[in-house]
């Protein structure tokens, strides 16, 4: 059934620049060779009289929601996907075993209008929407979520979520704080189920060669000057132990404003937050033009002048950075929790004597405070206006199903008879809707440590916890004699070491000592037009400042240029949008 819309086809096509970020799931590899389109564009997509499957007796704890609809709920869906080598060969979204579970256990039938590789999804959805054809359920990025909400295209999910969401789903969303659900709501009603990442995973610290620090007879820095002096000494010390190769005391790629392997967190050590939307006097401002930047820029210039930054750092890409880390040519680098697992693990494999620790930015005192996103929403799962009856409840139950089969979920999966496993054709990321299961490290870490100290691996309920236990046991028992030295070391350091890796982000959340980077919805008109130019201008200015081609005398003119090129309008739009969403 063709569904009418309020906008013209041309206007809708212009509005649709969808970027659903499905590749962020981390499980996809190569794209499928060709798109697969299915027919049924004239499907009525209404509940039919098909008899439901018999309810399962004695559902395991946590699966009480798994009751089938009395009549089949048929939903028109579309999917962007990339083939995943871990999933049974030949599996597609249509043959995904989770689709069969949805039919058998929930009496939900998914009618695939079409399927395309992820990199074609945005364009295909834009064409679909411009013609007036809306799937019944779909994932929308923030920009298009608010466009649809403003245009009254979305159904209210409040009752369906309150009544049908599993405890696992609610616990995950509660773990992420109030912001994701707040941004998915308007006037007290919920219009999307947000798929969000854990903001603690984005908190950065300074990873440094602790074996070098020990060899130099130094203590861990307690302020930014001591940090800078350590980085200079590392640059001088490296060639004495790596065969005379040039060494960067602080390694950075040319993407200087990135968080990993770059300099964004160096600025945070000075209380500066480039490209973060921070709150000042009740208004959101972009940290790139705040005066705290100047002290950090001067610190970086001093490091460059003293040889702590590589002369050619502005040309390094991530591959070159990794090569230098591996070959003992980098003494320290900024990054988030995972980088001991990659690429620092490669250094550990190449040099068993190499060791790394991490400085939590607040330990530097002064203005040092890490940044953390208020929310990290990737997309919203929605029901469109003309979907069939019970689509809201069906959406929630599909999300419940995706959560229940996740390996991180402790729910008893025996009733699925193996159809929840990738080797048997199951993939959450082949479904038309899902949310992420951010690893609840605040719970897992003490459980894994307790099991390790008791030497009781079997006390762990979740398979992923057991995998992490094995890495920790391997490293702490065998050290450099571990069969998979770099892997065991990297997984332990990034996930389970105290005062390092994910523990840094968890500490920030527990103490509340961080600078909030505010999420504010979709890209504004000026952001779409000018953000890349503004970013390039800022990156060029920072690199030129570090290299001495710009000075403090150029700071005011840079700020003025940034504002004139669209920064001022962007800031105004961000504040208007933020207030309209957050109230």
Coordinates of C-alpha atoms in Angstrom, one line a residue:
X1 CA 0.0 0.0 0.0
X2 CA 1.5 3.3 -1.0
X3 CA 1.6 5.7 1.8
X4 CA 1.1 9.4 1.4
X5 CA 3.4 12.0 2.9
X6 CA 3.0 15.7 3.7
X7 CA 6.0 16.8 1.7
X8 CA 6.7 16.9 -2.0
X9 CA 9.0 14.2 -3.4
X10 CA 11.7 16.7 -4.1
X11 CA 11.6 18.2 -0.6
X12 CA 11.7 14.8 1.0
X13 CA 14.6 13.7 -1.1
X14 CA 16.6 16.8 -0.2
X15 CA 15.9 16.1 3.5
X16 CA 17.1 12.5 3.4
X17 CA 20.8 12.3 3.9
X18 CA 20.6 9.2 6.0
X19 CA 23.7 7.7 7.6
X20 CA 22.6 4.9 9.9
X21 CA 26.1 3.8 10.9
X22 CA 25.3 0.1 10.8
X23 CA 29.0 -0.5 10.0
X24 CA 29.7 0.7 13.6
X25 CA 28.5 -2.7 14.9
X26 CA 32.0 -4.0 14.4
X27 CA 30.9 -7.3 13.0
X28 CA 30.8 -6.5 9.3
X29 CA 33.5 -7.1 6.8
X30 CA 33.2 -7.0 3.0
X31 CA 30.1 -5.6 1.3
X32 CA 27.7 -8.0 -0.5
X33 CA 28.4 -8.3 -4.2
X34 CA 25.1 -6.9 -5.3
X35 CA 21.9 -5.4 -3.8
X36 CA 19.0 -7.7 -3.3
X37 CA 15.5 -6.3 -3.9
X38 CA 12.4 -8.2 -3.0
X39 CA 9.0 -7.5 -4.4
X40 CA 5.9 -6.9 -2.3
X41 CA 5.9 -3.1 -2.6
X42 CA 2.1 -3.4 -2.8
X43 CA 1.9 -5.4 0.4
X44 CA -1.0 -4.3 2.6
X45 CA 1.3 -4.7 5.7
X46 CA -1.6 -5.3 8.0
X47 CA -2.2 -8.0 10.7
X48 CA -3.5 -11.1 9.0
X49 CA -5.6 -13.8 10.4
X50 CA -2.6 -16.2 10.5
X51 CA -2.7 -18.4 13.6
X52 CA 0.0 -17.7 16.1
X53 CA 2.5 -20.2 17.2
X54 CA 1.7 -21.8 20.6
X55 CA 3.2 -19.9 23.5
X56 CA 6.2 -21.4 25.1
X57 CA 5.5 -23.0 28.5
X58 CA 7.9 -22.2 31.4
X59 CA 9.8 -19.4 29.7
X60 CA 13.3 -18.9 31.3
X61 CA 13.8 -16.0 33.6
X62 CA 14.3 -12.8 31.6
X63 CA 12.2 -14.1 28.6
X64 CA 8.8 -13.5 30.1
X65 CA 8.1 -11.0 27.3
X66 CA 8.3 -13.7 24.7
X67 CA 4.6 -14.2 24.1
X68 CA 3.3 -14.4 20.5
X69 CA 0.7 -12.1 19.0
X70 CA -2.7 -13.7 18.6
X71 CA -2.6 -12.8 14.9
X72 CA 0.5 -12.4 12.7
X73 CA 1.9 -8.9 12.6
X74 CA 3.5 -8.4 9.2
X75 CA 6.0 -5.5 8.9
X76 CA 7.5 -4.0 5.7
X77 CA 11.2 -3.5 6.3
X78 CA 14.4 -2.6 4.5
X79 CA 17.9 -3.4 5.5
X80 CA 21.4 -2.1 4.9
X81 CA 23.9 -4.8 5.6
X82 CA 27.4 -6.1 5.0
X83 CA 28.3 -9.8 5.0
X84 CA 29.9 -11.0 8.2
X85 CA 32.4 -13.8 8.0
X86 CA 31.5 -15.0 11.5
X87 CA 27.9 -15.7 10.3
X88 CA 27.0 -19.0 8.6
X89 CA 28.1 -18.7 4.9
X90 CA 25.3 -17.7 2.6
X91 CA 23.2 -16.1 5.3
X92 CA 21.3 -12.9 4.2
X93 CA 18.9 -10.7 6.2
X94 CA 16.0 -12.7 4.8
X95 CA 17.5 -16.1 5.9
X96 CA 18.8 -14.7 9.2
X97 CA 17.7 -17.3 11.7
X98 CA 16.6 -14.5 14.0
X99 CA 13.9 -13.7 11.5
X100 CA 12.7 -17.3 11.8
X101 CA 12.7 -17.0 15.6
X102 CA 10.6 -13.8 15.4
X103 CA 8.1 -15.7 13.4
X104 CA 8.1 -18.9 15.5
X105 CA 8.1 -17.3 18.9
X106 CA 6.6 -13.9 18.5
X107 CA 4.3 -14.3 15.4
X108 CA 6.1 -11.4 13.7
X109 CA 6.7 -11.7 10.0
X110 CA 9.2 -9.4 8.3
X111 CA 8.5 -8.6 4.7
X112 CA 11.8 -7.4 3.2
X113 CA 11.1 -4.7 0.6
X114 CA 14.7 -4.5 -0.3
X115 CA 18.3 -5.1 1.0
X116 CA 21.4 -3.2 0.0
X117 CA 25.0 -2.9 1.2
X118 CA 25.5 -0.4 3.9
X119 CA 27.3 2.1 1.7
X120 CA 24.2 2.2 -0.5
X121 CA 21.6 2.5 2.2
X122 CA 21.4 6.3 2.6
X123 CA 20.8 6.8 -1.1
X124 CA 18.3 4.0 -1.4
X125 CA 16.3 5.2 1.6
X126 CA 16.3 8.8 0.2
X127 CA 14.7 7.5 -3.0
X128 CA 12.3 5.3 -1.1
X129 CA 11.1 8.2 1.1
X130 CA 10.9 10.7 -1.7
X131 CA 8.5 8.4 -3.5
X132 CA 6.3 8.3 -0.5
X133 CA 7.1 4.7 0.4
X134 CA 7.9 4.3 4.1
X135 CA 9.0 1.0 5.8
X136 CA 6.9 0.3 8.8
X137 CA 9.9 0.1 11.1
X138 CA 13.3 1.6 10.4
X139 CA 16.5 3.0 12.0
X140 CA 17.0 6.8 11.6
X141 CA 20.0 8.9 12.4
X142 CA 19.4 11.9 14.6
X143 CA 19.0 14.4 11.8
X144 CA 16.2 12.4 10.1
X145 CA 14.7 11.3 13.4
X146 CA 14.0 14.9 14.3
X147 CA 12.8 15.7 10.7
X148 CA 10.3 12.8 11.0
X149 CA 9.3 13.8 14.4
X150 CA 8.6 17.4 13.4
X151 CA 6.6 16.2 10.4
X152 CA 4.4 13.9 12.5
X153 CA 5.6 10.7 10.8
X154 CA 6.4 8.7 13.9
X155 CA 4.2 6.7 16.3
X156 CA 4.3 7.0 20.1
X157 CA 6.2 4.1 21.6
X158 CA 5.7 5.0 25.3
X159 CA 3.2 2.3 26.2
X160 CA 4.9 -0.4 24.1
X161 CA 8.2 0.3 25.8
X162 CA 6.8 0.5 29.3
X163 CA 4.7 -2.7 28.9
X164 CA 6.8 -4.8 26.6
X165 CA 10.5 -3.9 26.8
X166 CA 12.5 -6.6 28.5
X167 CA 14.4 -6.0 31.8
X168 CA 17.6 -6.4 29.8
X169 CA 16.7 -3.7 27.4
X170 CA 15.6 -1.3 30.1
X171 CA 18.7 -2.0 32.2
X172 CA 21.0 -1.2 29.3
X173 CA 19.2 2.0 28.5
X174 CA 19.2 3.0 32.2
X175 CA 22.9 2.3 32.4
X176 CA 23.5 4.9 29.7
X177 CA 21.8 7.6 31.8
X178 CA 18.8 9.8 31.2
X179 CA 20.1 11.6 28.0
X180 CA 19.4 8.9 25.3
X181 CA 15.8 8.5 26.3
X182 CA 15.4 12.2 26.8
X183 CA 16.6 12.9 23.3
X184 CA 14.2 10.2 21.9
X185 CA 11.2 11.9 23.6
X186 CA 9.0 14.9 23.1
X187 CA 6.3 16.3 25.4
X188 CA 6.7 13.2 27.7
X189 CA 6.2 10.7 24.9
X190 CA 8.8 8.3 23.5
X191 CA 9.1 8.2 19.7
X192 CA 12.3 6.2 19.2
X193 CA 14.3 3.5 21.0
X194 CA 17.8 4.9 20.9
X195 CA 20.8 2.7 20.0
X196 CA 23.6 4.2 22.0
X197 CA 27.2 3.5 22.9
X198 CA 28.6 3.8 26.4
X199 CA 30.2 7.3 26.7
X200 CA 32.7 6.0 29.2
X201 CA 34.4 4.2 26.3
X202 CA 35.3 7.6 24.8
X203 CA 37.2 9.0 27.7
X204 CA 40.9 9.4 26.9
X205 CA 44.1 9.3 28.9
X206 CA 47.8 9.4 28.2
X207 CA 49.4 6.0 27.5
X208 CA 53.2 6.0 28.1
X209 CA 56.1 3.6 28.1
X210 CA 56.4 2.8 31.8
X211 CA 59.6 0.8 31.2
X212 CA 61.2 3.9 29.8
X213 CA 60.0 6.0 32.7
X214 CA 61.6 3.4 35.1
X215 CA 64.8 3.3 33.1
X216 CA 65.1 7.1 33.4
X217 CA 64.5 7.0 37.1
X218 CA 61.4 9.2 36.9
X219 CA 58.1 9.2 38.7
X220 CA 54.7 9.5 36.9
X221 CA 53.9 13.1 36.2
X222 CA 51.6 15.0 38.5
X223 CA 51.2 18.2 36.4
X224 CA 51.3 19.2 32.8
X225 CA 54.8 20.6 33.0
X226 CA 56.1 17.3 34.3
X227 CA 54.2 15.5 31.6
X228 CA 55.8 17.7 28.9
X229 CA 59.3 17.1 30.4
X230 CA 58.7 13.4 30.4
X231 CA 57.7 13.5 26.7
X232 CA 60.9 15.3 25.8
X233 CA 63.0 12.8 27.8
X234 CA 61.3 9.9 26.0
X235 CA 62.2 11.4 22.6
X236 CA 65.9 11.6 23.7
X237 CA 65.9 8.1 25.3
X238 CA 64.2 6.1 22.5
X239 CA 67.1 6.0 20.1
X240 CA 69.3 4.5 22.9
X241 CA 67.2 1.4 23.0
X242 CA 65.7 1.1 19.5
X243 CA 68.8 1.0 17.4
X244 CA 69.2 4.8 17.0
X245 CA 65.8 5.3 15.2
X246 CA 64.1 8.7 15.5
X247 CA 61.6 8.7 18.3
X248 CA 58.5 10.8 19.1
X249 CA 58.1 11.4 22.7
X250 CA 54.4 12.0 21.9
X251 CA 53.1 10.2 18.9
X252 CA 50.3 11.8 16.9
X253 CA 48.8 11.4 13.4
X254 CA 48.0 14.4 11.2
X255 CA 44.4 14.2 12.3
X256 CA 45.4 16.3 15.3
X257 CA 41.8 16.8 16.6
X258 CA 41.0 13.1 16.9
X259 CA 40.9 11.5 20.3
X260 CA 42.9 8.4 19.5
X261 CA 46.6 8.7 18.4
X262 CA 46.2 12.5 18.2
X263 CA 46.1 15.6 20.3
X264 CA 42.5 16.3 21.4
X265 CA 43.1 14.9 24.9
X266 CA 46.4 17.0 25.2
X267 CA 44.2 20.1 25.0
X268 CA 41.9 18.6 27.7
X269 CA 45.0 18.4 30.0
X270 CA 44.8 22.2 29.9
X271 CA 41.1 22.5 30.3
X272 CA 40.6 23.1 26.5
X273 CA 38.0 21.2 24.4
X274 CA 38.4 21.7 20.6
X275 CA 35.4 20.5 18.6
X276 CA 33.4 19.8 21.8
X277 CA 30.2 21.5 22.6
X278 CA 30.6 22.6 26.2
X279 CA 28.4 24.6 28.4
X280 CA 29.5 28.1 29.4
X281 CA 27.2 30.6 31.2
X282 CA 24.1 28.7 30.1
X283 CA 25.0 28.5 26.4
X284 CA 26.8 25.9 24.3
X285 CA 30.1 27.0 22.9
X286 CA 32.6 25.2 20.7
X287 CA 35.8 24.7 22.5
X288 CA 37.9 25.3 19.4
X289 CA 37.5 29.1 19.9
X290 CA 37.8 29.3 23.7
X291 CA 40.9 31.0 25.1
X292 CA 41.9 28.0 27.1
X293 CA 43.2 26.7 23.7
X294 CA 46.2 29.1 23.8
X295 CA 48.1 27.6 26.7
X296 CA 47.7 24.2 25.2
X297 CA 48.9 25.4 21.8
X298 CA 52.0 27.0 23.5
X299 CA 52.6 23.7 25.2
X300 CA 52.5 21.8 21.9
X301 CA 54.8 24.3 20.3
X302 CA 57.3 23.9 23.1
X303 CA 57.2 20.1 22.7
X304 CA 57.8 20.5 19.0
X305 CA 60.7 22.9 19.5
X306 CA 62.2 20.5 22.1
X307 CA 61.9 17.5 19.8
X308 CA 59.1 15.6 21.6
X309 CA 56.9 15.8 18.5
X310 CA 58.2 14.2 15.3
X311 CA 59.3 16.9 12.8
X312 CA 57.0 15.2 10.2
X313 CA 54.0 14.4 12.6
X314 CA 51.7 16.4 10.3
X315 CA 52.1 13.7 7.6
X316 CA 51.6 10.6 9.7
X317 CA 48.6 8.4 9.0
X318 CA 47.4 5.6 11.3
X319 CA 49.5 3.0 9.5
X320 CA 52.6 5.0 9.9
X321 CA 51.8 5.6 13.6
X322 CA 51.2 1.9 14.2
X323 CA 54.6 1.1 12.6
X324 CA 56.4 3.5 14.8
X325 CA 54.6 2.3 18.0
X326 CA 55.5 -1.3 17.1
X327 CA 59.2 -0.5 16.5
X328 CA 59.7 1.5 19.8
X329 CA 59.6 4.9 18.1
X330 CA 56.8 6.3 20.2
X331 CA 57.1 7.0 23.9
X332 CA 53.5 8.1 24.6
X333 CA 50.2 8.7 22.9
X334 CA 46.7 9.8 23.9
X335 CA 43.8 7.4 23.4
X336 CA 40.6 5.8 24.8
X337 CA 40.3 2.5 26.6
X338 CA 40.9 0.0 23.8
X339 CA 44.3 1.0 22.4
X340 CA 46.3 -1.4 24.6
X341 CA 44.4 -4.1 22.6
X342 CA 45.3 -2.3 19.4
X343 CA 47.9 -1.1 18.5
X344 CA 50.0 -1.2 21.7
X345 CA 49.6 -5.0 21.7
X346 CA 51.8 -5.0 18.5
X347 CA 54.6 -3.3 20.4
X348 CA 54.3 -5.9 23.2
X349 CA 54.5 -8.7 20.6
X350 CA 57.5 -7.2 18.9
X351 CA 59.3 -6.3 22.2
X352 CA 58.4 -8.4 25.3
X353 CA 60.2 -5.9 27.5
X354 CA 57.9 -3.0 26.5
X355 CA 55.3 -2.0 29.0
X356 CA 52.7 0.8 29.1
X357 CA 50.7 2.5 31.8
X358 CA 48.1 5.3 31.5
X359 CA 47.8 8.7 33.2
X360 CA 44.3 9.7 34.1
X361 CA 44.1 13.4 33.2
X362 CA 42.7 14.5 36.5
X363 CA 45.9 13.2 38.1
X364 CA 47.7 16.1 36.4
X365 CA 45.8 18.6 38.6
X366 CA 45.3 22.2 37.5
X367 CA 42.6 22.5 34.8
X368 CA 43.0 19.0 33.5
X369 CA 39.6 17.3 33.1
X370 CA 38.7 14.7 30.5
X371 CA 35.8 15.2 28.1
X372 CA 32.9 12.7 28.0
X373 CA 29.9 12.7 25.7
X374 CA 26.5 13.4 27.4
X375 CA 25.2 10.7 25.1
X376 CA 26.6 8.7 22.2
X377 CA 23.4 7.9 20.1
X378 CA 24.1 6.2 16.8
X379 CA 20.5 6.0 15.6
X380 CA 16.8 5.7 16.7
X381 CA 14.5 2.7 16.1
X382 CA 11.1 4.0 15.1
X383 CA 7.7 3.0 13.9
X384 CA 6.4 5.1 11.0
X385 CA 3.0 6.7 11.0
X386 CA 1.1 4.3 8.7
X387 CA 2.5 1.0 10.1
X388 CA 0.0 -1.7 10.9
X389 CA -1.7 -2.3 14.3
X390 CA 0.6 -3.6 17.0
X391 CA 3.7 -2.4 15.1
X392 CA 4.9 -0.6 18.2
X393 CA 4.8 -3.7 20.4
X394 CA 6.4 -5.7 17.6
X395 CA 9.3 -3.2 17.3
X396 CA 10.0 -3.5 21.0
X397 CA 9.8 -7.3 21.0
X398 CA 12.3 -7.5 18.0
X399 CA 14.7 -5.3 20.0
X400 CA 14.1 -7.6 23.0
X401 CA 15.0 -10.6 20.8
X402 CA 18.2 -9.0 19.6
X403 CA 19.2 -8.3 23.1
X404 CA 18.3 -11.8 24.4
X405 CA 20.5 -13.6 21.9
X406 CA 23.5 -11.3 22.4
X407 CA 26.5 -13.2 23.9
X408 CA 26.8 -10.5 26.6
X409 CA 23.3 -11.3 27.9
X410 CA 23.1 -13.9 30.7
X411 CA 19.6 -15.0 29.6
X412 CA 19.2 -18.8 29.2
X413 CA 19.2 -19.3 25.5
X414 CA 18.5 -23.0 25.4
X415 CA 14.9 -22.6 24.1
X416 CA 16.3 -21.1 20.8
X417 CA 17.8 -24.5 19.9
X418 CA 21.0 -23.0 18.5
X419 CA 19.3 -20.5 16.2
X420 CA 20.7 -17.7 18.3
X421 CA 24.3 -18.6 17.2
X422 CA 26.2 -17.0 14.3
X423 CA 27.4 -20.4 13.1
X424 CA 23.8 -21.3 12.6
X425 CA 22.9 -18.2 10.7
X426 CA 22.0 -15.6 13.4
X427 CA 23.1 -12.0 13.2
X428 CA 21.6 -9.1 15.2
X429 CA 23.1 -6.7 12.7
X430 CA 21.1 -8.3 9.8
X431 CA 17.9 -7.3 11.5
X432 CA 16.0 -4.1 10.5
X433 CA 16.1 -2.8 14.1
X434 CA 18.3 -3.4 17.1
X435 CA 20.2 -1.6 19.9
X436 CA 23.7 -2.1 21.1
X437 CA 24.6 -4.1 24.2
X438 CA 27.4 -1.9 25.7
X439 CA 29.5 -4.1 27.9
X440 CA 28.5 -3.4 31.5
X441 CA 32.1 -3.1 32.7
X442 CA 31.1 -1.6 36.0
X443 CA 29.5 -5.0 36.7
X444 CA 31.7 -7.4 34.8
X445 CA 35.0 -6.1 36.1
X446 CA 34.4 -6.9 39.8
X447 CA 32.7 -10.2 38.9
X448 CA 35.7 -11.3 36.8
X449 CA 38.2 -10.2 39.5
X450 CA 36.2 -12.0 42.2
X451 CA 36.2 -15.2 40.1
X452 CA 39.9 -14.9 39.4
X453 CA 40.8 -14.4 43.0
X454 CA 38.7 -17.4 43.9
X455 CA 40.1 -19.4 40.9
X456 CA 36.4 -20.1 40.1
X457 CA 35.9 -19.4 36.4
X458 CA 32.7 -21.4 36.4
X459 CA 31.1 -18.9 38.7
X460 CA 30.8 -16.5 35.8
X461 CA 27.5 -16.6 34.0
X462 CA 28.3 -14.8 30.8
X463 CA 30.5 -16.3 28.1
X464 CA 32.2 -13.0 27.4
X465 CA 33.2 -12.7 31.1
X466 CA 34.8 -16.1 30.8
X467 CA 36.7 -15.0 27.7
X468 CA 38.0 -12.0 29.5
X469 CA 38.9 -14.1 32.6
X470 CA 41.0 -16.4 30.3
X471 CA 42.9 -13.4 28.9
X472 CA 43.6 -12.1 32.5
X473 CA 44.6 -15.5 33.8
X474 CA 46.9 -16.1 30.8
X475 CA 48.7 -12.8 31.3
X476 CA 48.9 -12.7 35.1
X477 CA 50.0 -16.4 35.2
X478 CA 52.4 -16.5 32.3
X479 CA 53.4 -12.9 31.6
X480 CA 55.7 -12.6 28.6
X481 CA 55.5 -16.4 28.2
X482 CA 51.9 -16.2 27.3
X483 CA 51.1 -18.1 24.1
X484 CA 49.3 -15.0 22.7
X485 CA 51.4 -12.4 24.6
X486 CA 50.2 -9.2 22.9
X487 CA 46.5 -10.2 22.8
X488 CA 46.3 -11.4 26.4
X489 CA 48.3 -8.4 27.6
X490 CA 46.2 -5.9 25.6
X491 CA 42.8 -7.3 26.6
X492 CA 43.8 -7.4 30.2
X493 CA 45.3 -3.8 30.2
X494 CA 42.4 -2.3 28.3
X495 CA 39.5 -4.0 30.1
X496 CA 40.6 -5.3 33.5
X497 CA 43.7 -3.5 34.8
X498 CA 43.0 -1.1 37.7
X499 CA 43.6 2.5 36.9
X500 CA 43.9 1.9 33.2
X501 CA 41.8 1.4 30.1
X502 CA 38.0 1.3 30.7
X503 CA 38.6 2.0 34.4
X504 CA 39.5 5.6 33.5
X505 CA 36.1 6.2 31.9
X506 CA 34.3 4.4 34.7
X507 CA 36.1 6.5 37.3
X508 CA 35.0 9.7 35.4
X509 CA 31.4 8.6 35.5
X510 CA 31.5 7.6 39.1
X511 CA 33.2 10.8 40.3
X512 CA 31.3 13.1 37.9
X513 CA 34.7 14.8 37.2
X514 CA 34.6 15.4 33.5
X515 CA 33.7 18.1 31.0
X516 CA 30.4 17.2 29.2
X517 CA 30.4 17.2 25.5
X518 CA 26.7 17.8 24.8
X519 CA 24.7 15.9 22.2
X520 CA 22.3 18.2 20.4
X521 CA 20.5 16.3 17.7
X522 CA 20.9 16.3 14.0
X523 CA 23.3 18.3 11.8
X524 CA 22.2 21.9 11.5
X525 CA 22.0 23.7 8.2
X526 CA 25.3 25.5 8.7
X527 CA 27.0 22.4 10.0
X528 CA 26.1 20.6 6.8
X529 CA 27.4 23.5 4.7
X530 CA 30.5 24.6 6.6
X531 CA 31.7 22.0 9.2
X532 CA 34.3 20.4 7.0
X533 CA 35.7 23.8 6.1
X534 CA 35.7 24.9 9.7
X535 CA 37.5 21.6 10.8
X536 CA 40.1 21.9 8.1
X537 CA 40.7 25.6 9.1
X538 CA 41.2 24.7 12.7
X539 CA 43.4 21.7 12.0
X540 CA 45.6 23.8 9.7
X541 CA 45.9 26.6 12.3
X542 CA 46.9 24.1 15.1
X543 CA 49.6 22.5 12.9
X544 CA 50.9 25.9 11.8
X545 CA 51.0 27.1 15.4
X546 CA 52.9 24.0 16.6
X547 CA 55.4 24.5 13.8
X548 CA 55.9 28.2 14.6
X549 CA 54.2 29.5 11.4
X550 CA 51.4 31.0 13.6
X551 CA 51.8 32.7 16.9
X552 CA 49.6 34.0 19.8
X553 CA 49.2 37.2 17.9
X554 CA 47.2 35.2 15.3
X555 CA 44.8 33.7 17.8
X556 CA 42.1 36.5 17.6
X557 CA 42.1 36.5 13.8
X558 CA 41.7 32.7 13.8
X559 CA 38.7 33.0 16.1
X560 CA 37.2 35.7 13.9
X561 CA 37.7 33.7 10.8
X562 CA 36.2 30.6 12.3
X563 CA 33.1 32.6 13.3
X564 CA 32.8 34.4 10.0
X565 CA 33.1 31.2 8.0
X566 CA 30.0 29.8 9.7
X567 CA 31.1 29.1 13.3
X568 CA 28.9 31.9 14.7
X569 CA 25.8 30.7 12.8
X570 CA 26.5 27.1 13.7
X571 CA 26.8 28.0 17.4
X572 CA 23.5 29.8 17.3
X573 CA 21.7 26.9 15.5
X574 CA 23.2 24.4 18.0
X575 CA 21.8 26.3 20.9
X576 CA 18.4 26.7 19.4
X577 CA 18.3 23.0 18.6
X578 CA 19.6 22.0 21.9
X579 CA 17.0 24.0 23.8
X580 CA 14.2 22.7 21.6
X581 CA 15.2 19.1 22.4
X582 CA 16.4 19.3 25.9
X583 CA 14.1 22.0 27.1

